Amino acid sequence: MAAFAHSAPCWVDVQLSDLEAGKRFYGGLFGWTFRAGDGMPFADALSGGRLVAALAAKKDGRMPTAWGVYFATDDIRATVAAIREHGGQIITDPVRAGRAGIVAQAADPGGAVFGLWQPGERAGFEKQNDPGSFCWTEVHTRRPERVDPFYEKVFGFQGTDLDEGGNDVSGDAEALVDFRMWSPEGTEPGPDTAVGGRSVITDAFPAELPSYFLTYFAVADCDAAAELAVQLGGRVSAPPFDIPYGRMAVLHDDQGALFAVLQPNELLP
């Protein structure tokens, strides 16, 4: 399995109250199949026989029903130390996940939760950016002034600020900037190298809405995916709309977990 560069998103999973219902929903929506060890409270999701995600049964009903993203690290203890040093919090200290790897959970200075993954026998996704698999993640925060330097220092991300139309505004200090793309350290920053992004939660949203990561999955037809999600018991949070990189919608599954679907430009008619 190919290794992931340090700081690259390498895995996603969703915590659900009803694992079997989750299999029906995501199997119907993305065509995923599932495998799990005997009696284990999780299921690996596969698309075309390749790993794309995991569904897990919540151990505690008070846990949020939500998708989580994991960033690759080749030294999880050093990354944990950097998170603490730069204003983040460690929710779960590094623990071994069998021979698969080492996992930890953290929160950025704005409260958004994310995971760390140091690979063992499992590197992460076996498929991404194709229909039925992960294609993007972004943190939504009210504190970009704290969050931006945090991710840049902890993961080495380099930012490219975009305006609402998705255009680079680095040369215009007066332009309204509400979205930042992150490119890994050592690359030329910009849309072609970006692995994730940061969006700002404005006052238009309820004050009680916490910071969060939004996980995107690629689909062949955004409108059809949104319609199918509703038929499967989910709901639409943001109906399909066009962005510079394709057509997207924000959805909830039948248990309330939030995620997005993206039909990339190359798949648009």
mmCIF file of C-alpha atoms in Angstrom:
data_model
loop_
_atom_site.group_PDB
_atom_site.id
_atom_site.type_symbol
_atom_site.label_atom_id
_atom_site.label_comp_id
_atom_site.label_asym_id
_atom_site.label_seq_id
_atom_site.Cartn_x
_atom_site.Cartn_y
_atom_site.Cartn_z
ATOM 1 C CA MET A 1 0.000 0.000 0.000
ATOM 2 C CA ALA A 2 1.425 3.423 -0.958
ATOM 3 C CA ALA A 3 2.666 5.606 1.873
ATOM 4 C CA PHE A 4 1.163 9.039 2.517
ATOM 5 C CA ALA A 5 3.247 12.175 2.784
ATOM 6 C CA HIS A 6 3.529 13.676 6.261
ATOM 7 C CA SER A 7 0.434 15.826 7.013
ATOM 8 C CA ALA A 8 -1.653 14.465 4.129
ATOM 9 C CA PRO A 9 -5.241 13.409 4.900
ATOM 10 C CA CYS A 10 -4.987 9.622 4.868
ATOM 11 C CA TRP A 11 -8.192 8.247 6.421
ATOM 12 C CA VAL A 12 -11.782 9.055 7.418
ATOM 13 C CA ASP A 13 -14.289 7.295 9.619
ATOM 14 C CA VAL A 14 -17.766 7.975 10.945
ATOM 15 C CA GLN A 15 -19.124 7.300 14.434
ATOM 16 C CA LEU A 16 -22.688 5.986 14.318
ATOM 17 C CA SER A 17 -25.311 4.787 16.790
ATOM 18 C CA ASP A 18 -26.546 2.087 14.399
ATOM 19 C CA LEU A 19 -23.742 0.438 12.445
ATOM 20 C CA GLU A 20 -26.010 -1.770 10.337
ATOM 21 C CA ALA A 21 -28.148 1.212 9.335
ATOM 22 C CA GLY A 22 -24.964 3.039 8.363
ATOM 23 C CA LYS A 23 -23.946 0.178 6.101
ATOM 24 C CA ARG A 24 -27.320 0.318 4.363
ATOM 25 C CA PHE A 25 -27.129 4.086 3.876
ATOM 26 C CA TYR A 26 -23.557 4.358 2.586
ATOM 27 C CA GLY A 27 -23.772 1.096 0.688
ATOM 28 C CA GLY A 28 -26.811 2.469 -1.106
ATOM 29 C CA LEU A 29 -25.340 5.928 -1.670
ATOM 30 C CA PHE A 30 -21.768 5.107 -2.721
ATOM 31 C CA GLY A 31 -22.003 1.422 -3.594
ATOM 32 C CA TRP A 32 -19.651 0.538 -0.746
ATOM 33 C CA THR A 33 -19.210 -2.997 0.488
ATOM 34 C CA PHE A 34 -18.064 -3.779 4.014
ATOM 35 C CA ARG A 35 -15.880 -6.150 5.947
ATOM 36 C CA ALA A 36 -15.356 -6.509 9.673
ATOM 37 C CA GLY A 37 -13.683 -8.852 12.098
ATOM 38 C CA ASP A 38 -15.953 -11.161 14.060
ATOM 39 C CA GLY A 39 -17.760 -9.208 16.740
ATOM 40 C CA MET A 40 -15.808 -5.999 16.073
ATOM 41 C CA PRO A 41 -17.740 -2.720 16.480
ATOM 42 C CA PHE A 42 -16.569 -1.291 13.162
ATOM 43 C CA ALA A 43 -16.633 -2.064 9.454
ATOM 44 C CA ASP A 44 -14.099 -1.189 6.778
ATOM 45 C CA ALA A 45 -15.760 0.325 3.717
ATOM 46 C CA LEU A 46 -14.521 -0.644 0.266
ATOM 47 C CA SER A 47 -15.184 0.828 -3.152
ATOM 48 C CA GLY A 48 -14.326 -1.495 -5.994
ATOM 49 C CA GLY A 49 -12.573 -3.718 -3.470
ATOM 50 C CA ARG A 50 -10.297 -0.936 -2.192
ATOM 51 C CA LEU A 51 -10.355 0.649 1.264
ATOM 52 C CA VAL A 52 -11.977 4.087 1.393
ATOM 53 C CA ALA A 53 -13.294 4.619 4.951
ATOM 54 C CA ALA A 54 -14.579 2.963 8.111
ATOM 55 C CA LEU A 55 -17.910 2.944 9.934
ATOM 56 C CA ALA A 56 -17.743 2.548 13.706
ATOM 57 C CA ALA A 57 -20.391 1.924 16.348
ATOM 58 C CA LYS A 58 -20.267 4.624 19.024
ATOM 59 C CA LYS A 59 -19.007 3.345 22.360
ATOM 60 C CA ASP A 60 -20.811 6.142 24.185
ATOM 61 C CA GLY A 61 -24.126 7.661 23.131
ATOM 62 C CA ARG A 62 -22.856 11.088 24.150
ATOM 63 C CA MET A 63 -20.243 10.985 21.391
ATOM 64 C CA PRO A 64 -21.103 13.067 18.314
ATOM 65 C CA THR A 65 -22.431 11.327 15.243
ATOM 66 C CA ALA A 66 -19.812 12.680 12.865
ATOM 67 C CA TRP A 67 -17.196 12.031 10.229
ATOM 68 C CA GLY A 68 -13.596 12.394 11.330
ATOM 69 C CA VAL A 69 -10.454 12.930 9.255
ATOM 70 C CA TYR A 70 -6.946 11.672 10.044
ATOM 71 C CA PHE A 71 -3.655 13.248 9.002
ATOM 72 C CA ALA A 72 -0.598 11.111 8.319
ATOM 73 C CA THR A 73 2.485 11.496 10.494
ATOM 74 C CA ASP A 74 5.751 9.605 10.547
ATOM 75 C CA ASP A 75 6.302 10.516 14.220
ATOM 76 C CA ILE A 76 3.027 10.724 16.094
ATOM 77 C CA ARG A 77 4.596 11.627 19.442
ATOM 78 C CA ALA A 78 6.453 14.567 17.889
ATOM 79 C CA THR A 79 3.225 15.742 16.232
ATOM 80 C CA VAL A 80 1.364 15.457 19.546
ATOM 81 C CA ALA A 81 4.051 17.592 21.199
ATOM 82 C CA ALA A 82 3.759 20.196 18.421
ATOM 83 C CA ILE A 83 -0.028 20.311 18.827
ATOM 84 C CA ARG A 84 0.320 21.055 22.533
ATOM 85 C CA GLU A 85 3.077 23.608 21.909
ATOM 86 C CA HIS A 86 0.996 25.585 19.420
ATOM 87 C CA GLY A 87 -2.278 25.809 21.340
ATOM 88 C CA GLY A 88 -4.096 22.600 20.449
ATOM 89 C CA GLN A 89 -5.368 19.900 22.778
ATOM 90 C CA ILE A 90 -4.853 16.151 22.815
ATOM 91 C CA ILE A 91 -8.119 14.288 23.286
ATOM 92 C CA THR A 92 -6.705 10.783 23.055
ATOM 93 C CA ASP A 93 -3.018 10.029 23.547
ATOM 94 C CA PRO A 94 -1.352 7.804 20.949
ATOM 95 C CA VAL A 95 -2.461 4.178 21.137
ATOM 96 C CA ARG A 96 -1.716 1.188 18.951
ATOM 97 C CA ALA A 97 -4.454 -0.050 16.658
ATOM 98 C CA GLY A 98 -3.086 -3.567 16.464
ATOM 99 C CA ARG A 99 -0.554 -3.927 13.691
ATOM 100 C CA ALA A 100 -2.382 -1.373 11.518
ATOM 101 C CA GLY A 101 -0.732 1.694 13.069
ATOM 102 C CA ILE A 102 -0.844 4.204 15.905
ATOM 103 C CA VAL A 103 -3.736 6.624 16.347
ATOM 104 C CA ALA A 104 -4.419 9.773 18.375
ATOM 105 C CA GLN A 105 -7.124 12.444 18.456
ATOM 106 C CA ALA A 106 -6.632 16.168 18.900
ATOM 107 C CA ALA A 107 -8.427 19.502 18.661
ATOM 108 C CA ASP A 108 -7.134 22.715 17.129
ATOM 109 C CA PRO A 109 -7.274 26.081 18.982
ATOM 110 C CA GLY A 110 -10.783 26.656 17.613
ATOM 111 C CA GLY A 111 -12.064 23.315 18.900
ATOM 112 C CA ALA A 112 -12.241 21.341 15.629
ATOM 113 C CA VAL A 113 -11.382 17.676 16.209
ATOM 114 C CA PHE A 114 -9.102 15.665 13.938
ATOM 115 C CA GLY A 115 -7.074 12.467 14.094
ATOM 116 C CA LEU A 116 -3.440 11.511 13.623
ATOM 117 C CA TRP A 117 -2.302 8.288 12.020
ATOM 118 C CA GLN A 118 1.190 6.798 12.082
ATOM 119 C CA PRO A 119 1.022 3.845 9.716
ATOM 120 C CA GLY A 120 1.997 0.309 10.482
ATOM 121 C CA GLU A 121 0.574 -2.287 8.124
ATOM 122 C CA ARG A 122 -2.176 0.119 7.004
ATOM 123 C CA ALA A 123 -1.194 3.376 5.312
ATOM 124 C CA GLY A 124 -4.728 4.683 4.799
ATOM 125 C CA PHE A 125 -6.935 5.045 1.731
ATOM 126 C CA GLU A 126 -6.397 2.615 -1.107
ATOM 127 C CA LYS A 127 -8.568 4.792 -3.336
ATOM 128 C CA GLN A 128 -9.282 8.527 -3.337
ATOM 129 C CA ASN A 129 -10.424 11.311 -5.685
ATOM 130 C CA ASP A 130 -12.511 8.837 -7.708
ATOM 131 C CA PRO A 131 -16.301 8.421 -7.388
ATOM 132 C CA GLY A 132 -17.167 6.705 -4.121
ATOM 133 C CA SER A 133 -14.048 7.820 -2.276
ATOM 134 C CA PHE A 134 -12.596 10.694 -0.241
ATOM 135 C CA CYS A 135 -11.547 13.752 -2.226
ATOM 136 C CA TRP A 136 -11.220 16.757 0.125
ATOM 137 C CA THR A 137 -11.458 18.037 3.695
ATOM 138 C CA GLU A 138 -11.696 21.485 5.215
ATOM 139 C CA VAL A 139 -11.984 22.874 8.713
ATOM 140 C CA HIS A 140 -14.776 25.352 9.438
ATOM 141 C CA THR A 141 -13.799 27.713 12.230
ATOM 142 C CA ARG A 142 -14.626 31.019 13.889
ATOM 143 C CA ARG A 143 -10.973 31.623 14.796
ATOM 144 C CA PRO A 144 -8.897 31.715 11.592
ATOM 145 C CA GLU A 145 -6.353 33.997 13.268
ATOM 146 C CA ARG A 146 -5.514 31.147 15.669
ATOM 147 C CA VAL A 147 -6.215 28.178 13.445
ATOM 148 C CA ASP A 148 -4.170 29.209 10.393
ATOM 149 C CA PRO A 149 -0.817 29.496 12.192
ATOM 150 C CA PHE A 150 -1.595 26.324 14.160
ATOM 151 C CA TYR A 151 -1.864 24.124 11.060
ATOM 152 C CA GLU A 152 1.024 25.879 9.355
ATOM 153 C CA LYS A 153 3.323 25.249 12.344
ATOM 154 C CA VAL A 154 2.126 21.749 13.282
ATOM 155 C CA PHE A 155 1.822 20.275 9.787
ATOM 156 C CA GLY A 156 3.928 22.651 7.720
ATOM 157 C CA PHE A 157 0.958 23.666 5.564
ATOM 158 C CA GLN A 158 1.365 26.592 3.190
ATOM 159 C CA GLY A 159 -1.740 28.691 2.609
ATOM 160 C CA THR A 160 -3.290 30.117 -0.535
ATOM 161 C CA ASP A 161 -6.096 32.583 0.157
ATOM 162 C CA LEU A 162 -9.052 32.558 -2.212
ATOM 163 C CA ASP A 163 -11.968 34.894 -2.705
ATOM 164 C CA GLU A 164 -15.553 33.668 -2.936
ATOM 165 C CA GLY A 165 -15.057 32.779 -6.590
ATOM 166 C CA GLY A 166 -12.085 30.553 -5.874
ATOM 167 C CA ASN A 167 -9.514 33.003 -7.243
ATOM 168 C CA ASP A 168 -6.061 33.582 -5.786
ATOM 169 C CA VAL A 169 -6.080 36.963 -4.013
ATOM 170 C CA SER A 170 -2.562 36.886 -2.603
ATOM 171 C CA GLY A 171 -1.662 40.022 -4.513
ATOM 172 C CA ASP A 172 -4.692 42.056 -3.385
ATOM 173 C CA ALA A 173 -4.623 42.936 0.295
ATOM 174 C CA GLU A 174 -8.014 44.620 0.043
ATOM 175 C CA ALA A 175 -9.811 41.569 -1.299
ATOM 176 C CA LEU A 176 -12.274 39.714 0.884
ATOM 177 C CA VAL A 177 -10.638 36.453 1.926
ATOM 178 C CA ASP A 178 -12.818 33.818 3.547
ATOM 179 C CA PHE A 179 -11.219 30.586 2.346
ATOM 180 C CA ARG A 180 -7.674 29.253 2.528
ATOM 181 C CA MET A 181 -6.262 26.227 0.757
ATOM 182 C CA TRP A 182 -3.421 24.273 2.341
ATOM 183 C CA SER A 183 -0.538 22.757 0.419
ATOM 184 C CA PRO A 184 2.057 20.448 1.991
ATOM 185 C CA GLU A 185 5.465 21.716 2.969
ATOM 186 C CA GLY A 186 7.934 21.571 0.087
ATOM 187 C CA THR A 187 5.352 22.080 -2.666
ATOM 188 C CA GLU A 188 4.385 25.163 -4.646
ATOM 189 C CA PRO A 189 1.295 26.501 -2.808
ATOM 190 C CA GLY A 190 -1.877 26.649 -4.846
ATOM 191 C CA PRO A 191 -4.963 24.716 -5.960
ATOM 192 C CA ASP A 192 -2.917 22.113 -7.836
ATOM 193 C CA THR A 193 -1.089 20.969 -4.698
ATOM 194 C CA ALA A 194 -3.728 21.644 -2.023
ATOM 195 C CA VAL A 195 -4.739 18.765 0.263
ATOM 196 C CA GLY A 196 -7.309 20.590 2.401
ATOM 197 C CA GLY A 197 -8.639 23.965 3.373
ATOM 198 C CA ARG A 198 -10.030 26.333 5.971
ATOM 199 C CA SER A 199 -13.402 28.096 5.822
ATOM 200 C CA VAL A 200 -14.778 30.692 8.230
ATOM 201 C CA ILE A 201 -18.025 30.220 10.163
ATOM 202 C CA THR A 202 -19.701 33.610 9.896
ATOM 203 C CA ASP A 203 -22.274 35.259 12.141
ATOM 204 C CA ALA A 204 -24.933 33.994 9.747
ATOM 205 C CA PHE A 205 -24.691 30.641 11.525
ATOM 206 C CA PRO A 206 -25.981 29.929 15.054
ATOM 207 C CA ALA A 207 -23.497 30.826 17.785
ATOM 208 C CA GLU A 208 -23.704 27.310 19.214
ATOM 209 C CA LEU A 209 -22.381 25.732 15.980
ATOM 210 C CA PRO A 210 -18.922 24.364 16.901
ATOM 211 C CA SER A 211 -15.854 24.260 14.694
ATOM 212 C CA TYR A 212 -15.689 21.084 12.611
ATOM 213 C CA PHE A 213 -14.049 19.306 9.695
ATOM 214 C CA LEU A 214 -16.182 18.673 6.603
ATOM 215 C CA THR A 215 -15.347 15.513 4.651
ATOM 216 C CA TYR A 216 -15.996 15.409 0.896
ATOM 217 C CA PHE A 217 -16.593 12.327 -1.237
ATOM 218 C CA ALA A 218 -16.331 12.343 -5.015
ATOM 219 C CA VAL A 219 -19.430 11.321 -6.977
ATOM 220 C CA ALA A 220 -20.231 10.933 -10.661
ATOM 221 C CA ASP A 221 -23.472 12.958 -10.392
ATOM 222 C CA CYS A 222 -23.944 15.437 -7.532
ATOM 223 C CA ASP A 223 -27.653 16.048 -8.100
ATOM 224 C CA ALA A 224 -28.415 12.341 -8.292
ATOM 225 C CA ALA A 225 -26.379 11.683 -5.129
ATOM 226 C CA ALA A 226 -28.291 14.343 -3.187
ATOM 227 C CA GLU A 227 -31.614 12.922 -4.353
ATOM 228 C CA LEU A 228 -30.549 9.375 -3.479
ATOM 229 C CA ALA A 229 -29.379 10.436 -0.006
ATOM 230 C CA VAL A 230 -32.881 11.702 0.738
ATOM 231 C CA GLN A 231 -34.441 8.480 -0.576
ATOM 232 C CA LEU A 232 -32.164 6.560 1.806
ATOM 233 C CA GLY A 233 -33.368 8.576 4.791
ATOM 234 C CA GLY A 234 -30.797 11.377 4.829
ATOM 235 C CA ARG A 235 -31.385 15.060 4.265
ATOM 236 C CA VAL A 236 -29.891 17.921 2.300
ATOM 237 C CA SER A 237 -28.184 20.724 4.226
ATOM 238 C CA ALA A 238 -27.011 22.663 1.145
ATOM 239 C CA PRO A 239 -28.620 21.733 -2.207
ATOM 240 C CA PRO A 240 -26.318 21.120 -5.196
ATOM 241 C CA PHE A 241 -24.469 24.231 -6.344
ATOM 242 C CA ASP A 242 -21.525 25.037 -8.586
ATOM 243 C CA ILE A 243 -18.060 25.929 -7.308
ATOM 244 C CA PRO A 244 -14.863 26.544 -9.325
ATOM 245 C CA TYR A 245 -13.860 22.890 -8.928
ATOM 246 C CA GLY A 246 -17.147 21.193 -9.790
ATOM 247 C CA ARG A 247 -20.622 20.801 -8.331
ATOM 248 C CA MET A 248 -21.178 20.031 -4.662
ATOM 249 C CA ALA A 249 -23.849 19.474 -2.026
ATOM 250 C CA VAL A 250 -23.760 19.182 1.766
ATOM 251 C CA LEU A 251 -25.727 16.274 3.183
ATOM 252 C CA HIS A 252 -26.643 14.508 6.412
ATOM 253 C CA ASP A 253 -26.876 10.739 6.563
ATOM 254 C CA ASP A 254 -29.893 8.994 8.096
ATOM 255 C CA GLN A 255 -28.331 9.309 11.586
ATOM 256 C CA GLY A 256 -27.320 12.960 11.284
ATOM 257 C CA ALA A 257 -23.625 12.790 10.301
ATOM 258 C CA LEU A 258 -22.648 15.712 8.064
ATOM 259 C CA PHE A 259 -20.605 15.263 4.875
ATOM 260 C CA ALA A 260 -20.302 16.692 1.374
ATOM 261 C CA VAL A 261 -20.315 15.246 -2.121
ATOM 262 C CA LEU A 262 -18.399 16.740 -5.053
ATOM 263 C CA GLN A 263 -18.791 16.087 -8.743
ATOM 264 C CA PRO A 264 -15.412 17.258 -10.103
ATOM 265 C CA ASN A 265 -15.285 19.441 -13.202
ATOM 266 C CA GLU A 266 -13.992 16.586 -15.353
ATOM 267 C CA LEU A 267 -17.169 14.625 -14.599
ATOM 268 C CA LEU A 268 -19.562 17.475 -15.404
ATOM 269 C CA PRO A 269 -21.419 17.322 -18.747
#
